[in-house]
Backbone as a printed PyTorch tensor [residue, N CA C, xyz], in Angstrom:
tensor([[[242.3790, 246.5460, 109.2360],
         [241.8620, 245.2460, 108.8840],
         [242.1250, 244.9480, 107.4160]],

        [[242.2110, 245.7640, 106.4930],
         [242.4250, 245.9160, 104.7790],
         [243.8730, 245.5150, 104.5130]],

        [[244.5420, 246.0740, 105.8230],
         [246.3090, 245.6800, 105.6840],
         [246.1410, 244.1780, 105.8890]],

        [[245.6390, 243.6220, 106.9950],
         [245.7820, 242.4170, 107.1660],
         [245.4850, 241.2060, 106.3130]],

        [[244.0810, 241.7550, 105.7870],
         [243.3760, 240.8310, 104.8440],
         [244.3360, 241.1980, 103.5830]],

        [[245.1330, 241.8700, 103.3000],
         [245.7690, 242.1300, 101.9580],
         [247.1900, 241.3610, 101.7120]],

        [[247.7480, 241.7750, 102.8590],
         [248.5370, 240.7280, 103.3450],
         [248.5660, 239.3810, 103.4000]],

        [[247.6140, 238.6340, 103.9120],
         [247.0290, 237.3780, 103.2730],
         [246.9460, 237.0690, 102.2570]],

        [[246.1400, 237.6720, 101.1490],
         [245.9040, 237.4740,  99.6660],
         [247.2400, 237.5120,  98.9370]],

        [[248.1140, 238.7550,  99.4620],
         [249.6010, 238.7220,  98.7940],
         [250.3230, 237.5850,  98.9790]],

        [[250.4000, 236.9540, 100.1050],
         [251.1950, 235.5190, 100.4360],
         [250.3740, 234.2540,  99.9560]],

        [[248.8570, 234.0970,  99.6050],
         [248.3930, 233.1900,  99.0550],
         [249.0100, 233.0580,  97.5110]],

        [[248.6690, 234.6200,  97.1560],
         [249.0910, 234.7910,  95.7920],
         [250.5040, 234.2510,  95.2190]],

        [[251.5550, 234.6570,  96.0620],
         [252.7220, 234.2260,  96.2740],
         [253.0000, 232.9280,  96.2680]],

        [[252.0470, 232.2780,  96.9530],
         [252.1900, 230.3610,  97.3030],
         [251.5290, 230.0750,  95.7500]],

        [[250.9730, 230.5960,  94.7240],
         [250.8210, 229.9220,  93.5370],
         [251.0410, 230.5660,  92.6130]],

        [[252.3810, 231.1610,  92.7580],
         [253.0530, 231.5990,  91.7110],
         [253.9150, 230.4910,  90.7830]],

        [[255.0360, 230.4120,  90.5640],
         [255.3970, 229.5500,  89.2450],
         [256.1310, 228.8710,  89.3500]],

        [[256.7160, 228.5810,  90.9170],
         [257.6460, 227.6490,  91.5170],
         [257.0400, 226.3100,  91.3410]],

        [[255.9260, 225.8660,  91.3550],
         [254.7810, 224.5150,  91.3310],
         [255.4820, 224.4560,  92.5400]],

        [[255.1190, 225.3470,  93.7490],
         [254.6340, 224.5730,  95.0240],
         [253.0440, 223.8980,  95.2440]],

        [[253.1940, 223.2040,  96.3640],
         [251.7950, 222.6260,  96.4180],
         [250.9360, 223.8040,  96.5780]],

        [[249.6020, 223.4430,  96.2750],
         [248.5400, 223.9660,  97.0930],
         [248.4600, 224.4780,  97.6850]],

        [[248.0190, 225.6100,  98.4960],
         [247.4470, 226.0170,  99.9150],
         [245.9740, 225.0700, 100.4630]],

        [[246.5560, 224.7650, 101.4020],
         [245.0580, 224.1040, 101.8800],
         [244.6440, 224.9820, 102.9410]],

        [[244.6860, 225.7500, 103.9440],
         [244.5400, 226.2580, 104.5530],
         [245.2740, 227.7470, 104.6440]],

        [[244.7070, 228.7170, 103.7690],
         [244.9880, 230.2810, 103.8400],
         [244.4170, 231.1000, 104.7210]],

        [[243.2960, 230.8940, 105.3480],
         [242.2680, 232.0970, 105.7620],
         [242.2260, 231.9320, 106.8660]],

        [[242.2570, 233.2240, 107.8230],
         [241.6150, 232.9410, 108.9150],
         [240.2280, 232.8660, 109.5240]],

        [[239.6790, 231.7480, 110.6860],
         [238.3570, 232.3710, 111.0140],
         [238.5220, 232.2980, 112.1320]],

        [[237.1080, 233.3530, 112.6740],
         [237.2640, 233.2750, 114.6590],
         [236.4350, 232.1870, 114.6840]],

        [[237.7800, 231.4930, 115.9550],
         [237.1550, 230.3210, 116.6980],
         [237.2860, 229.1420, 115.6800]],

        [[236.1890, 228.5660, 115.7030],
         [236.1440, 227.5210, 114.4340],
         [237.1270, 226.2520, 115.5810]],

        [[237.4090, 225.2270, 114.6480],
         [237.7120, 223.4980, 115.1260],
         [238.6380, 223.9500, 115.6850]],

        [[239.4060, 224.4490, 114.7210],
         [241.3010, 224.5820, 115.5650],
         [240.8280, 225.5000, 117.3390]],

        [[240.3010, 226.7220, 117.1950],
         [240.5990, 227.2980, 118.0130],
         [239.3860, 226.5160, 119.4300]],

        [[238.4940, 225.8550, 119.4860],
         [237.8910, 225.0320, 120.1080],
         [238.6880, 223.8670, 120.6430]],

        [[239.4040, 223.3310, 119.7330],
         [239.9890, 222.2620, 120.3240],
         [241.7240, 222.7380, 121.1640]],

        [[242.7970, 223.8210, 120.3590],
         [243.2920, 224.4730, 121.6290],
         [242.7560, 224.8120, 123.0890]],

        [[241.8680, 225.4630, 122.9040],
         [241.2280, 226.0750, 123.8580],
         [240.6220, 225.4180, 124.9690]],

        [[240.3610, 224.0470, 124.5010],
         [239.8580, 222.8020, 125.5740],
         [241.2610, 222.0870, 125.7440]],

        [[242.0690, 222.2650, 125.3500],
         [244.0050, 221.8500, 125.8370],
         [244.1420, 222.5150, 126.8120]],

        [[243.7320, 224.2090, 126.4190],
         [244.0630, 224.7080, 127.4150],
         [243.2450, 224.6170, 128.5400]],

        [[242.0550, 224.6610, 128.3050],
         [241.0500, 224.6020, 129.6390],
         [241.4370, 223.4650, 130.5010]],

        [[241.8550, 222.3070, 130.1900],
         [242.3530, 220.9510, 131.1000],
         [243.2470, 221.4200, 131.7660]],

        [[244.1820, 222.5050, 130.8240],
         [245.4870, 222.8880, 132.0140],
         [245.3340, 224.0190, 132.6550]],

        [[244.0060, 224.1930, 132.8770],
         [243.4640, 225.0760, 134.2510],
         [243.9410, 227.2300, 133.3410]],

        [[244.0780, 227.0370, 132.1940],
         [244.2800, 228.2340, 131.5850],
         [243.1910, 228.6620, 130.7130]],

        [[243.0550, 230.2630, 130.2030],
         [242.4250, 230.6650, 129.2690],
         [242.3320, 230.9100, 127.8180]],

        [[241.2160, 231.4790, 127.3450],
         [241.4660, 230.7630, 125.9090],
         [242.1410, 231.8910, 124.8580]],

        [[242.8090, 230.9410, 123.8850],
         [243.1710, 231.9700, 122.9280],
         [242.0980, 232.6050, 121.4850]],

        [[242.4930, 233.4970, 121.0780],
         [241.9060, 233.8260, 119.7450],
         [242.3800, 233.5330, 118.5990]],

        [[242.3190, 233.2020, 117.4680],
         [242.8560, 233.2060, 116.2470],
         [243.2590, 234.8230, 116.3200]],

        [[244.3120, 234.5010, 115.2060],
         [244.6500, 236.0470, 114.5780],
         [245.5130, 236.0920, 112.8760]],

        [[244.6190, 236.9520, 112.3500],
         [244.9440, 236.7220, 110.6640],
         [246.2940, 237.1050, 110.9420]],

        [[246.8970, 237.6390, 111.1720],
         [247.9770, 238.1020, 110.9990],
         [249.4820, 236.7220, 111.7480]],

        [[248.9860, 236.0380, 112.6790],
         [249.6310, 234.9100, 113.1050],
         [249.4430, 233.8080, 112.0030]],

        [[248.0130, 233.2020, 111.5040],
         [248.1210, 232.8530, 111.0050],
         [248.6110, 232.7740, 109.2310]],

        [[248.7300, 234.1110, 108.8080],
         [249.8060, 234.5180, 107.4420],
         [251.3230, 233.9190, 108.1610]],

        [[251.9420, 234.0350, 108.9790],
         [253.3890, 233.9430, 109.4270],
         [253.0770, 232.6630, 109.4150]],

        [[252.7820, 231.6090, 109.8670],
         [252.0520, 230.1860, 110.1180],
         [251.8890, 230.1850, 108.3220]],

        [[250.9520, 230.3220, 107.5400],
         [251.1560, 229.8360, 105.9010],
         [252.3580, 230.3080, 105.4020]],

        [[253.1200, 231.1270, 105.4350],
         [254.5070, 231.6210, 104.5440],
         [255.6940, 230.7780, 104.9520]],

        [[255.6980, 230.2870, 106.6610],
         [256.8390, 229.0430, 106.5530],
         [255.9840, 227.8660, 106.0270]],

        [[255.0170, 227.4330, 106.0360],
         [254.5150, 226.2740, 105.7750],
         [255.0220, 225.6430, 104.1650]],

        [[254.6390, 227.0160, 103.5030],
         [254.8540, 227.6050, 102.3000],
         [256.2630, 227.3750, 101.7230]],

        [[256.9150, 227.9290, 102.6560],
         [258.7710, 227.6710, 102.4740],
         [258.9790, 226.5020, 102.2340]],

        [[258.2160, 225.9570, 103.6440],
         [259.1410, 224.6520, 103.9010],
         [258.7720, 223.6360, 103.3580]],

        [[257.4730, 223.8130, 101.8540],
         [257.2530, 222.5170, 101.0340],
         [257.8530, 222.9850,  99.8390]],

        [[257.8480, 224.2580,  99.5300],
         [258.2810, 225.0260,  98.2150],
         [260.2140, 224.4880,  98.2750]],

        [[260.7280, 224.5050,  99.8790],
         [261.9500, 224.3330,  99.2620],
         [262.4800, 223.1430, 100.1640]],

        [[261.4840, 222.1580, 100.3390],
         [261.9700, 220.7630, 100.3210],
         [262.4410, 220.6330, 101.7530]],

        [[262.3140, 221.1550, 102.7850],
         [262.9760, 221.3460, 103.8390],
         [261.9440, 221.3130, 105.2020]],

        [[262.5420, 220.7890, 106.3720],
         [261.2290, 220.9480, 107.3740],
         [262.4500, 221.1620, 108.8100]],

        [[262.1900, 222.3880, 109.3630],
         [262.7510, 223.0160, 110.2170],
         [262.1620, 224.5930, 111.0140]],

        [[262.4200, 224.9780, 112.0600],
         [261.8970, 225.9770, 112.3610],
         [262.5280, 227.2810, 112.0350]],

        [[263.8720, 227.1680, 111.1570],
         [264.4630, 227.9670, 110.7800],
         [264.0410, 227.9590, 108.9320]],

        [[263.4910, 229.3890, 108.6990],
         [263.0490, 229.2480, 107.4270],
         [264.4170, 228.9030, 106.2440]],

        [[264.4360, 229.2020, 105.1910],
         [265.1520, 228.8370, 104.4090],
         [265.9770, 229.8530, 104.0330]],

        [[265.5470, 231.1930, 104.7330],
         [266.5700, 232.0750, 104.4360],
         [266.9190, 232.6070, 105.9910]],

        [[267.0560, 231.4710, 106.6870],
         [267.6300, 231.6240, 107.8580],
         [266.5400, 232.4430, 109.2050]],

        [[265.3510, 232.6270, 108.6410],
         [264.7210, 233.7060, 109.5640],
         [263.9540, 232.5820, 110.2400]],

        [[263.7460, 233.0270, 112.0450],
         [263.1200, 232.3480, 113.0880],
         [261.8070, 232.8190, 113.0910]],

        [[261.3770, 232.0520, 113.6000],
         [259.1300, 232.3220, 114.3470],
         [259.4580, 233.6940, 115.0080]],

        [[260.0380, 234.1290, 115.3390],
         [260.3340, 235.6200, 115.9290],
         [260.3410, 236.8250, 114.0890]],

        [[261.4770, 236.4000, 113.5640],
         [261.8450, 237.2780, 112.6040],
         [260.4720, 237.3600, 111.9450]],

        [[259.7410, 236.2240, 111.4900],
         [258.5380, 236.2310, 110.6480],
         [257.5640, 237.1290, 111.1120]],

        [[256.7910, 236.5100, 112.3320],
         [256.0150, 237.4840, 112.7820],
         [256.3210, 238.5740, 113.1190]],

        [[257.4800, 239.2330, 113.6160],
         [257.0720, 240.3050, 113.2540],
         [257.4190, 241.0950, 111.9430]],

        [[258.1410, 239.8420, 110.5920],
         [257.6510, 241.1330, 109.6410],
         [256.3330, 240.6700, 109.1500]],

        [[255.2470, 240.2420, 109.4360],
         [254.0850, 239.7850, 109.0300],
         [253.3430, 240.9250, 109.4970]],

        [[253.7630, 241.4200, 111.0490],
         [253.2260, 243.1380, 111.3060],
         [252.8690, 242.6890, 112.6000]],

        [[252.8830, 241.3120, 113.0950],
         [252.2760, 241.4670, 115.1210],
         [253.7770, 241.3920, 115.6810]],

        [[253.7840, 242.6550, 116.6950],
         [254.3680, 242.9350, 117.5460],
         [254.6110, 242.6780, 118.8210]],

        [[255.5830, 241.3480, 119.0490],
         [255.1730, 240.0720, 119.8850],
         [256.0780, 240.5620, 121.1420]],

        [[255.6930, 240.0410, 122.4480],
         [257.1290, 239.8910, 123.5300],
         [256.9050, 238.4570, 123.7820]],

        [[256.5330, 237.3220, 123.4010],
         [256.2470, 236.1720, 123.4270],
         [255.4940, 235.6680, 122.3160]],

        [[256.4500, 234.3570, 121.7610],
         [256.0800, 233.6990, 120.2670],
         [256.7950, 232.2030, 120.7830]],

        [[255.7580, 231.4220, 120.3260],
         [256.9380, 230.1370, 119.8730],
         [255.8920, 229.6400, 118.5420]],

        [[256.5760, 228.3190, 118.0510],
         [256.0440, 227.9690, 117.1990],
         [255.7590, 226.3350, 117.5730]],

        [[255.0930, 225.6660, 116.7360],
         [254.6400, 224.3950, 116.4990],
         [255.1130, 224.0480, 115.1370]],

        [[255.5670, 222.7910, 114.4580],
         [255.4650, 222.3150, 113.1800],
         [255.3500, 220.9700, 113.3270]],

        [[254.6120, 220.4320, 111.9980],
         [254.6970, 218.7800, 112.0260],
         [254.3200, 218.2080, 110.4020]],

        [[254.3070, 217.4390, 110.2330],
         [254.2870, 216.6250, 108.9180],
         [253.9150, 215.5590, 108.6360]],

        [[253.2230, 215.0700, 107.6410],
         [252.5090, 213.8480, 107.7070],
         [251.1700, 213.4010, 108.0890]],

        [[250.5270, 214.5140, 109.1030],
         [248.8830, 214.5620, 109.4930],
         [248.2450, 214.9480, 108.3660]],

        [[246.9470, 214.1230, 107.8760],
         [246.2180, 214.6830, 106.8960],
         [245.1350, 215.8480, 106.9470]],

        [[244.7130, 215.8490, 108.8890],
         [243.8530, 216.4810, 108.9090],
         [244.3840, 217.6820, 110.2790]],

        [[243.5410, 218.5490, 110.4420],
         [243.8690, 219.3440, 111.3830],
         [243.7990, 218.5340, 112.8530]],

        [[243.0620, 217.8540, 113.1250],
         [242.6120, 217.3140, 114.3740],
         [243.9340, 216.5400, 114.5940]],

        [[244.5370, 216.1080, 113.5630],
         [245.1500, 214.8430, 113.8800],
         [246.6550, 215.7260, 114.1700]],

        [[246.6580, 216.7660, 113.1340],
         [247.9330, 217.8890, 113.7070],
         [247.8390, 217.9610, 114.8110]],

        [[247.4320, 218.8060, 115.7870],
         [246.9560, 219.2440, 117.0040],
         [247.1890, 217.8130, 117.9130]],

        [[246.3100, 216.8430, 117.6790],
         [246.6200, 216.2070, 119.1780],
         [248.0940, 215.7390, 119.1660]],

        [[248.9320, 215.8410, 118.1410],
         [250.5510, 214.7540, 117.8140],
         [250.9330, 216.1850, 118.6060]],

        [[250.6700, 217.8210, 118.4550],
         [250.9920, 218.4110, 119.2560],
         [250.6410, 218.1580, 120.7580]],

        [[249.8670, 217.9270, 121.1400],
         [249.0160, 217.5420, 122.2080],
         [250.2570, 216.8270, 123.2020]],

        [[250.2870, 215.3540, 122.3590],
         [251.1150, 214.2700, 123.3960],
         [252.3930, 214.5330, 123.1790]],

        [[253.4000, 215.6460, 122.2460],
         [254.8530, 215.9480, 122.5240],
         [254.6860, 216.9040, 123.5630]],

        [[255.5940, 216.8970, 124.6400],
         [255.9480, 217.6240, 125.8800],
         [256.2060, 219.2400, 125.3890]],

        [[257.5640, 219.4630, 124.7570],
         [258.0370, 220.4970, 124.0200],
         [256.5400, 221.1200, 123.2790]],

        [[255.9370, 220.6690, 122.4560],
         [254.8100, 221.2230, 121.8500],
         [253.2320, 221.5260, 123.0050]],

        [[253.5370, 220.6720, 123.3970],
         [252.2660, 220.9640, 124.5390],
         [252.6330, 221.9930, 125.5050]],

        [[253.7210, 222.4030, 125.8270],
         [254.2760, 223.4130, 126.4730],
         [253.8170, 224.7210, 125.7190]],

        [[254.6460, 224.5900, 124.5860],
         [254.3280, 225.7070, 123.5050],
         [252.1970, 226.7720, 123.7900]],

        [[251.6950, 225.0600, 123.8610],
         [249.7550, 225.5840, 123.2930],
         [249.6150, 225.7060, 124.7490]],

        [[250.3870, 225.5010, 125.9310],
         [249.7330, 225.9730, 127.2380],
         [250.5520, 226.9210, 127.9730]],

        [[251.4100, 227.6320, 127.2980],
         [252.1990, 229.2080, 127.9650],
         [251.1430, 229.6790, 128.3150]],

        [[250.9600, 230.1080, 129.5800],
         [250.2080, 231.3580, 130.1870],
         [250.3380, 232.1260, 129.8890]],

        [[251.3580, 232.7320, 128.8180],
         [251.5180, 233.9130, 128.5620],
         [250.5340, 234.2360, 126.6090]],

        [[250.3270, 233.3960, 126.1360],
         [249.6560, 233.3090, 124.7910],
         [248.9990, 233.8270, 125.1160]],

        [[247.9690, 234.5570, 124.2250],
         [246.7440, 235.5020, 123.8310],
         [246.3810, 234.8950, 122.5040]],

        [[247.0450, 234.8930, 121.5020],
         [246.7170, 234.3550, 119.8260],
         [247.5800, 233.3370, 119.2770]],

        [[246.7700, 232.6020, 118.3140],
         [247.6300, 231.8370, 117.6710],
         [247.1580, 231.6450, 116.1390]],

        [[247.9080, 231.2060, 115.1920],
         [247.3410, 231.4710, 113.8120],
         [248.1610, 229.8410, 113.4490]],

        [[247.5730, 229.4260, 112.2190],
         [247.5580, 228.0180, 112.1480],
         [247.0520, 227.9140, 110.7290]],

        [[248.3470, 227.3500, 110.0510],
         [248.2420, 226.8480, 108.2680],
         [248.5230, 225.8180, 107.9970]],

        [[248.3030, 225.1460, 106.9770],
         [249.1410, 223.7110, 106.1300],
         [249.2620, 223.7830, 104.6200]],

        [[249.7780, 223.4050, 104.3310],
         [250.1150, 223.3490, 103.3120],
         [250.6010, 221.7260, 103.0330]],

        [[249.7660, 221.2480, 101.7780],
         [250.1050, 219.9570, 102.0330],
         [249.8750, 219.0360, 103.1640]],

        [[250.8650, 218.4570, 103.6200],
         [251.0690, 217.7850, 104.9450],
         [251.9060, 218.3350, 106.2030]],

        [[252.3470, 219.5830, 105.6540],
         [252.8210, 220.3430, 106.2470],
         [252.2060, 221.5710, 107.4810]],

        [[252.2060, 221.1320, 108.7210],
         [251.2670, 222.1380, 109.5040],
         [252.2010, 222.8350, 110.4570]],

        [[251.8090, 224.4390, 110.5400],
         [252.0190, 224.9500, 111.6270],
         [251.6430, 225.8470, 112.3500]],

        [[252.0050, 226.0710, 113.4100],
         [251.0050, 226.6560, 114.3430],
         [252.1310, 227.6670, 115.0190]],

        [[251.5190, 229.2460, 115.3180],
         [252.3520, 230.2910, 116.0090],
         [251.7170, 230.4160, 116.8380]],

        [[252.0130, 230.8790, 118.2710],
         [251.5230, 231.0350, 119.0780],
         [252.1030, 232.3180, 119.6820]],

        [[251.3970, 233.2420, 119.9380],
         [252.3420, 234.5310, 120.4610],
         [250.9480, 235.5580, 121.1260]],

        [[251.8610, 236.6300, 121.7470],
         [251.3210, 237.8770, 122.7620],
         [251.8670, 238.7620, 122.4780]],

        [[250.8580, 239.9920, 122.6660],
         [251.7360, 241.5600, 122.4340],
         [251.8060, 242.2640, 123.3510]],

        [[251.5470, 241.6280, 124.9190],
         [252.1660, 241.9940, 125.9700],
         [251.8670, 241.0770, 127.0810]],

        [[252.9890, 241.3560, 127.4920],
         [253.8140, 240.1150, 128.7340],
         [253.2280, 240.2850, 129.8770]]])
């Protein structure tokens, strides 16, 4: 748990180092809480079960968020070419199922989530039967969401 939480603090630390990226608005993880209530009733409509937060999803979720305002860019491929696969697992979860979410321009979490909600591609993503966790950052106006399992 000391790796995980340290890990966090190192990539917060990182997001306000001397580049003048924005802010972190969202670093930390908690169990449950708005985000994971309001997935979790996405998923309950689509007849599935619920997920957990996980610090460690959500660090992979702040470090592209992180990228992708620090270097001007909005894509699911980070800036040094690495995918929602490559990240998490060097963040340390050991996935056989990951996708990701991103979006831009929502000010608030609620309003992230449902623009995920009504895209097809993204609503697919928050109702895989196969998810267990998901971790979820912004930065700025910048939000994203991982969604992944460590067994299939």
């Amino acid at each position: 748990m000391r790796l995980v939480f340290g890990l966090i603090f190192a990539i917060v630390l990182g997001a306000c180092g001397p580049t003048g990226s924005a802010p972190v608005q969202s670093a930390t993880s908690v169990i449950g809480g708005p985000a994971a209530d309001r997935l979790n009733n996405i998923r309950a409509r689509a007849g599935l079960g619920a997920v957990s937060r996980n610090p460690i999803l959500d660090a992979a979720a702040l470090r592209h968020a992180d990228d992708m305002v620090s270097a001007n860019f909005f894509s699911h491929t980070g800036s040094n070419g690495s995918t929602v696969g490559k990240r998490v697992k060097a963040a340390g979860y050991r996935w056989c199922t990951v996708a990701e979410n991103i979006n831009k321009g929502y000010s608030g979490r609620s309003a992230a989530i449902e623009a995920w909600r009504t895209s097809p591609s993204h609503f697919r993503n928050m109702t895989n039967p196969k998810v267990r966790h998901f971790g979820l950052a912004n930065v700025g106006d910048v939000w994203v969401m991982v969604l992944a399992a460590k067994r299939c």
